[in-house]
Coordinates of C-alpha atoms in Angstrom, one line a residue:
X965 CA -46.7 86.5 142.5
X966 CA -48.7 88.6 140.2
X967 CA -52.5 88.0 140.2
X968 CA -55.2 90.5 140.6
X969 CA -58.0 88.2 141.4
X970 CA -58.7 89.6 144.8
X971 CA -54.8 89.5 143.7
X972 CA -47.5 88.2 141.1
X973 CA -32.5 90.7 142.6
X974 CA -30.2 90.1 144.9
X975 CA -27.2 91.3 147.0
X976 CA -24.6 89.1 148.5
X977 CA -27.0 87.9 151.2
X978 CA -29.4 86.4 148.6
X979 CA -27.1 83.5 148.3
X980 CA -29.1 82.2 151.2
X981 CA -32.1 82.2 148.8
X982 CA -30.9 79.1 147.0
X983 CA -33.0 76.0 146.6
X984 CA -31.8 74.5 149.9
X985 CA -32.7 77.6 151.9
X986 CA -36.1 77.8 150.2
X987 CA -36.8 74.2 151.2
X988 CA -35.9 75.1 154.8
X989 CA -38.3 78.0 154.7
X990 CA -41.1 75.8 153.3
X991 CA -40.7 73.4 156.2
X992 CA -40.6 76.2 158.6
X993 CA -43.8 77.7 157.3
X994 CA -45.5 74.4 157.7
X995 CA -44.6 73.9 161.3
X996 CA -43.1 76.9 163.0
X997 CA -44.8 79.6 165.1
X998 CA -44.0 83.3 165.8
X999 CA -42.0 82.2 168.8
X1000 CA -39.1 81.8 166.5
X1001 CA -39.2 85.5 165.4
X1002 CA -35.9 87.2 165.4
X1003 CA -35.8 90.6 167.1
X1004 CA -33.8 92.9 164.9
X1005 CA -32.7 96.4 165.8
X1006 CA -34.7 99.2 164.3
X1007 CA -33.3 100.5 161.1
X1008 CA -32.0 103.8 160.0
X1009 CA -35.2 104.4 158.1
X1010 CA -36.7 105.1 161.5
X1011 CA -39.5 102.9 162.6
X1012 CA -40.4 105.4 165.3
X1013 CA -43.7 104.7 167.2
X1014 CA -44.6 108.4 166.6
X1015 CA -44.3 108.1 162.8
X1016 CA -47.5 109.4 161.2
X1017 CA -48.7 111.2 158.1
X1018 CA -49.0 110.3 154.4
X1019 CA -47.0 107.4 152.8
X1020 CA -47.0 106.7 149.1
X1021 CA -46.5 103.0 148.4
X1022 CA -45.2 102.2 144.9
X1023 CA -46.2 98.7 143.7
X1024 CA -46.7 96.5 140.7
X1025 CA -50.1 96.1 139.1
X1026 CA -50.9 92.9 141.0
X1027 CA -50.6 94.3 144.5
X1028 CA -53.7 93.8 146.6
X1029 CA -54.4 94.4 150.3
X1030 CA -57.5 93.9 152.5
X1031 CA -59.2 97.3 152.6
X1032 CA -60.5 96.8 156.1
X1033 CA -57.1 95.9 157.4
X1034 CA -55.6 99.0 155.6
X1035 CA -58.3 101.2 157.2
X1036 CA -57.6 99.8 160.6
X1037 CA -53.9 100.3 160.2
X1038 CA -54.4 103.9 159.1
X1039 CA -56.6 104.6 162.1
X1040 CA -54.3 103.0 164.6
X1041 CA -51.1 104.6 163.3
X1042 CA -52.2 107.9 161.9
X1043 CA -50.6 107.0 158.7
X1044 CA -52.5 107.4 155.4
X1045 CA -51.3 105.1 152.5
X1046 CA -51.6 106.1 148.9
X1047 CA -51.0 103.3 146.5
X1048 CA -49.4 103.9 143.0
X1049 CA -49.0 101.0 140.6
X1050 CA -46.2 100.9 138.0
X1051 CA -46.8 97.9 135.8
X1052 CA -45.2 94.5 136.3
X1053 CA -42.3 94.1 138.8
X1054 CA -39.7 94.6 136.1
X1055 CA -41.3 97.8 135.0
X1056 CA -41.7 98.9 138.6
X1057 CA -38.0 98.4 139.3
X1058 CA -37.0 100.2 136.1
X1059 CA -39.1 103.1 137.0
X1060 CA -37.7 103.3 140.5
X1061 CA -34.2 103.3 139.1
X1062 CA -35.0 106.0 136.5
X1063 CA -36.6 108.3 139.2
X1064 CA -34.2 107.6 142.0
X1065 CA -33.2 111.3 142.3
X1066 CA -36.8 112.2 142.6
X1067 CA -38.5 109.2 144.2
X1068 CA -42.1 108.2 143.1
X1069 CA -43.0 107.6 146.7
X1070 CA -41.9 106.5 150.2
X1071 CA -42.0 102.7 150.2
X1072 CA -42.1 100.0 147.6
X1073 CA -43.6 96.5 147.4
X1074 CA -43.1 94.1 144.5
X1075 CA -39.4 94.1 143.6
X1076 CA -38.5 90.4 143.4
X1077 CA -35.3 88.3 143.5
X1078 CA -34.7 88.5 139.8
X1079 CA -34.6 92.3 139.9
X1080 CA -33.5 93.1 143.4
X1081 CA -29.8 93.7 142.7
X1082 CA -30.8 96.3 140.0
X1083 CA -32.6 98.3 142.6
X1084 CA -29.9 97.8 145.3
X1085 CA -27.0 98.6 143.1
X1086 CA -28.7 101.7 141.7
X1087 CA -29.1 103.1 145.2
X1088 CA -32.9 103.1 145.1
X1089 CA -33.4 101.9 148.7
X1090 CA -32.7 103.0 152.3
X1091 CA -31.6 100.7 155.1
X1092 CA -34.4 99.2 157.1
X1093 CA -34.9 96.0 159.2
X1094 CA -38.3 95.2 160.8
X1095 CA -37.9 94.9 164.5
X1096 CA -40.1 91.7 164.6
X1097 CA -38.9 90.1 161.4
X1098 CA -39.3 86.2 161.6
X1099 CA -36.0 84.4 161.3
X1100 CA -37.4 82.2 158.6
X1101 CA -38.0 85.4 156.5
X1102 CA -34.8 87.1 157.5
X1103 CA -32.7 84.5 155.6
X1104 CA -34.1 86.0 152.4
X1105 CA -33.5 89.6 153.3
X1106 CA -31.4 91.6 150.8
X1107 CA -28.6 93.9 152.1
X1108 CA -27.1 97.0 150.6
X1109 CA -23.4 97.6 150.1
X1110 CA -23.1 98.6 153.8
X1111 CA -24.3 95.2 154.9
X1112 CA -27.6 96.5 156.3
X1113 CA -30.9 95.2 155.2
X1114 CA -32.7 97.1 152.4
X1115 CA -35.3 94.7 151.0
X1116 CA -37.7 92.9 153.4
X1117 CA -39.1 89.6 152.2
X1118 CA -42.9 89.5 152.1
X1119 CA -44.0 86.5 150.0
X1120 CA -42.7 83.7 147.8
X1121 CA -43.9 81.2 145.2
X1122 CA -43.0 79.2 142.1
X1123 CA -43.2 80.7 138.6
X1124 CA -44.3 77.8 136.4
X1125 CA -46.1 77.0 133.2
X1126 CA -49.8 76.4 133.7
X1127 CA -52.2 74.4 131.5
X1128 CA -55.9 74.5 130.9
X1129 CA -57.1 71.0 131.6
X1130 CA -60.5 71.6 130.0
X1131 CA -59.0 72.8 126.7
X1132 CA -56.8 69.7 126.4
X1133 CA -59.6 67.3 127.3
X1134 CA -62.0 68.9 124.8
X1135 CA -59.4 68.8 122.0
X1136 CA -58.2 65.3 122.9
X1137 CA -54.6 66.4 123.1
X1138 CA -52.2 65.1 125.8
X1139 CA -51.0 67.9 128.1
X1140 CA -47.4 68.9 128.0
X1141 CA -45.2 68.0 131.0
X1142 CA -41.7 69.3 130.3
X1143 CA -40.0 72.3 128.8
X1144 CA -39.1 70.3 125.7
X1145 CA -42.7 69.3 125.1
X1146 CA -43.5 73.0 124.2
X1147 CA -41.4 72.8 121.1
X1148 CA -43.3 69.9 119.6
X1149 CA -45.7 70.4 116.7
X1150 CA -48.7 69.2 118.8
X1151 CA -48.3 72.4 120.9
X1152 CA -47.8 74.9 118.1
X1153 CA -49.4 78.4 118.8
X1154 CA -50.6 77.2 122.3
X1155 CA -48.1 79.0 124.6
X1156 CA -48.0 82.5 126.0
X1157 CA -45.3 83.8 128.3
X1158 CA -44.2 87.2 129.6
X1159 CA -41.3 89.3 128.4
X1160 CA -38.3 89.0 130.8
X1161 CA -37.3 92.6 130.1
X1162 CA -40.5 94.0 131.6
X1163 CA -42.0 91.1 133.7
X1164 CA -40.6 89.4 136.8
X1165 CA -42.3 86.1 136.0
X1166 CA -41.0 86.4 132.5
X1167 CA -37.4 86.9 133.8
X1168 CA -37.9 84.0 136.3
X1169 CA -38.9 81.8 133.3
X1170 CA -35.9 82.9 131.3
X1171 CA -33.7 82.0 134.3
X1172 CA -35.4 78.6 134.5
X1173 CA -34.5 77.9 130.9
X1174 CA -30.9 79.0 131.5
X1175 CA -30.8 76.6 134.5
X1176 CA -32.3 73.7 132.4
X1177 CA -30.4 74.3 129.1
X1178 CA -27.3 76.1 130.1
X1179 CA -25.9 79.3 128.7
X1180 CA -24.9 77.4 125.5
X1181 CA -28.4 76.0 124.9
X1182 CA -31.0 78.4 126.3
X1183 CA -31.2 80.6 123.2
X1184 CA -31.6 77.6 120.9
X1185 CA -34.5 76.5 123.1
X1186 CA -36.2 79.9 122.8
X1187 CA -35.7 80.0 119.1
X1188 CA -37.5 76.6 118.9
X1189 CA -40.3 78.0 121.0
X1190 CA -40.6 81.0 118.7
X1191 CA -40.7 78.8 115.7
X1192 CA -43.5 76.8 117.3
X1193 CA -45.7 79.9 117.6
X1194 CA -44.8 81.3 121.1
X1195 CA -46.5 84.5 122.0
X1196 CA -44.8 87.0 124.4
X1197 CA -46.8 89.5 126.4
X1198 CA -45.4 92.5 128.3
X1199 CA -46.8 91.4 131.7
X1200 CA -48.7 88.7 133.6
X1201 CA -52.0 90.4 133.5
X1202 CA -52.3 90.3 129.7
X1203 CA -50.9 86.8 129.5
X1204 CA -53.2 85.2 132.1
X1205 CA -56.4 87.2 131.7
X1206 CA -56.4 88.0 128.0
X1207 CA -54.5 85.2 126.2
X1208 CA -54.9 82.2 128.5
X1209 CA -58.0 80.1 128.0
X1210 CA -58.1 78.8 131.5
X1211 CA -58.6 82.1 133.4
X1212 CA -62.1 82.9 132.1
X1213 CA -62.4 80.5 129.1
X1214 CA -62.1 83.3 126.5
X1215 CA -58.3 83.3 125.7
X1216 CA -57.0 81.4 122.7
X1217 CA -54.0 79.8 124.4
X1218 CA -54.1 76.9 126.9
X1219 CA -50.5 77.1 128.1
X1220 CA -49.5 80.2 130.1
X1221 CA -46.6 81.3 132.3
X1222 CA -48.0 81.8 135.8
X1223 CA -47.6 80.4 139.2
X1224 CA -47.9 77.0 140.9
X1225 CA -50.6 78.4 143.2
X1226 CA -52.8 79.7 140.3
X1227 CA -54.7 76.4 140.0
X1228 CA -56.1 77.0 143.6
X1229 CA -58.1 79.9 142.0
X1230 CA -59.7 77.9 139.1
X1231 CA -61.6 75.4 141.2
X1232 CA -64.7 73.6 140.1
X1233 CA -68.0 74.7 141.5
X1234 CA -67.9 72.0 144.2
X1235 CA -64.2 72.8 144.9
X1236 CA -63.3 69.2 144.5
X1237 CA -61.0 69.8 141.5
X1238 CA -59.3 72.5 139.5
X1239 CA -59.6 73.3 135.8
X1240 CA -56.0 74.2 135.5
X1241 CA -52.7 72.7 136.6
X1242 CA -49.0 73.8 137.0
X1243 CA -46.2 71.9 135.4
X1244 CA -43.9 71.6 138.4
X1245 CA -40.9 70.6 136.4
X1246 CA -40.8 74.0 134.8
X1247 CA -40.7 76.2 138.0
X1248 CA -38.4 78.9 139.2
X1249 CA -38.8 80.2 142.8
X1250 CA -39.6 83.8 143.3
X1251 CA -39.4 86.0 146.4
X1252 CA -41.1 89.4 146.6
X1253 CA -39.9 92.3 148.7
X1254 CA -40.8 95.6 150.3
X1255 CA -38.5 98.4 151.2
X1256 CA -38.2 102.1 152.1
X1257 CA -37.1 104.3 149.2
X1258 CA -34.0 106.4 149.6
X1259 CA -35.0 110.0 149.6
X1260 CA -38.5 109.3 150.9
X1261 CA -40.4 112.3 152.2
X1262 CA -41.7 110.3 155.2
X1263 CA -39.2 107.4 155.8
X1264 CA -40.3 106.7 159.4
X1265 CA -43.9 106.1 158.4
X1266 CA -42.8 104.2 155.3
X1267 CA -40.8 101.8 157.6
X1268 CA -44.0 101.1 159.6
X1269 CA -45.8 100.3 156.4
X1270 CA -43.1 97.8 155.4
X1271 CA -43.3 96.2 158.9
X1272 CA -47.1 96.0 158.6
X1273 CA -46.7 94.0 155.3
X1274 CA -44.8 91.4 157.2
X1275 CA -47.4 91.3 160.1
X1276 CA -49.4 88.1 160.7
X1277 CA -52.7 89.8 159.8
X1278 CA -51.5 90.9 156.4
X1279 CA -49.5 87.8 155.7
X1280 CA -52.6 85.6 156.3
X1281 CA -54.4 87.4 153.4
X1282 CA -51.5 87.0 150.9
X1283 CA -52.6 83.6 149.5
X1284 CA -56.1 84.8 148.7
X1285 CA -55.1 88.3 147.5
X1286 CA -51.8 87.7 145.8
X1287 CA -51.6 84.0 145.2
X1288 CA -48.3 83.7 147.0
X1289 CA -47.0 81.9 150.1
X1290 CA -46.5 84.2 153.1
X1291 CA -43.0 84.4 154.7
X1292 CA -44.4 84.8 158.2
X1293 CA -44.7 81.3 159.7
X1294 CA -47.6 82.4 161.9
X1295 CA -49.8 83.3 158.9
X1296 CA -52.7 81.1 157.9
X1297 CA -52.4 79.2 154.6
X1298 CA -55.7 77.9 152.9
X1299 CA -56.3 74.2 153.3
X1300 CA -57.0 73.9 149.5
X1301 CA -53.4 75.0 148.8
X1302 CA -52.1 71.6 150.0
X1303 CA -53.9 69.9 147.2
X1304 CA -54.2 72.6 144.4
X1305 CA -51.2 74.9 145.0
X1306 CA -48.2 72.7 145.6
X1307 CA -44.6 74.1 145.5
X1308 CA -42.1 72.4 143.2
X1309 CA -39.9 69.9 145.1
X1310 CA -36.9 70.8 142.9
X1311 CA -37.4 74.3 141.4
X1312 CA -34.9 75.3 138.8
X1313 CA -32.2 77.7 140.1
X1314 CA -29.6 80.1 139.1
X1315 CA -27.0 81.4 141.6
X1316 CA -27.6 84.9 142.8
X1317 CA -24.1 86.0 141.8
X1318 CA -24.7 84.8 138.2
X1319 CA -28.0 86.7 138.0
X1320 CA -26.3 89.9 139.1
X1321 CA -23.4 89.4 136.7
X1322 CA -25.4 88.3 133.6
X1323 CA -29.0 89.5 133.9
X1324 CA -28.7 92.4 131.5
X1325 CA -26.7 90.4 129.0
X1326 CA -29.1 87.5 129.1
X1327 CA -32.1 89.8 128.6
X1328 CA -30.4 91.5 125.7
X1329 CA -29.5 88.3 124.0
X1330 CA -33.0 86.9 124.6
X1331 CA -34.6 90.1 123.1
X1332 CA -32.4 89.8 120.0
X1333 CA -33.2 86.1 119.5
X1334 CA -37.0 86.2 120.3
X1335 CA -38.3 89.7 119.8
X1336 CA -35.8 90.8 117.1

């Protein structure tokens, strides 16, 4: 998930990341412990105990990590971590592909399941499997062409449309509930989403509309949205913090593409209610990954950074820092999330093989129809 408030692609193995598998993971996170962790063999990236030195971690703009935890990790391991941010997840992936012959860093965090095959197919990543990877997380791992893991799952969540309750109450307008509602005159000029060519939530929402409307109908739906005053931003940051009225009350649009967990961060002063809400019938499930970059200057230390991102201590900070659910079942999830950050029971889904085959064509067709 991509939020900066304190903090938002697939190979053949991502077929495990279908709705059924996600449901299994959700149940596992609710009741499993680290006793179920799967012990995987160390990878070719080299997670040697002696790995030290500088590591450049390339991420999307919404990456956030606890500074005290990072300092403790650096002191314990002798690794120093430099963080470089490269826009939204789509921009991040594109930059990694463009610079694969001269990598921007040693490790990456923020490639998601809508862009993962682009990175894997381009040869951006090195093989690496964390030794203590939980089995509940391993089912979402993305392999390279050699069948070895290249992308390590770190968090997951639902990309959904969000509404500003206060705006609709003040205006006396009924809140939308479905995708079709957004094309109605009552919601003209009220919606802002992200561009699927540059934004992972934007691409997730494009896939949601393809799932809901089919390949024969999704472009007509987008044309109807455009005719109804849709605004498209390059990334989540601009959409949520500049154009959305519910983030700080200053944006002009009360409907935004964000995450189902976003309402847990717009609570009333007494924390008994939230000022925003997610439309759970519009959601697409997103998984975010970390990996070691092929050609990294310090691959062994980079592998240790990837492993650390999947550790219980880091995973327990993910809800508060990055608005996502942790993949490690031993991690702590805030109590408020049960009420204010629910996951969709039936998220919209597109098979991994279809995303791999059609992603670029779908984006090109969307761009022609919506951006022009």
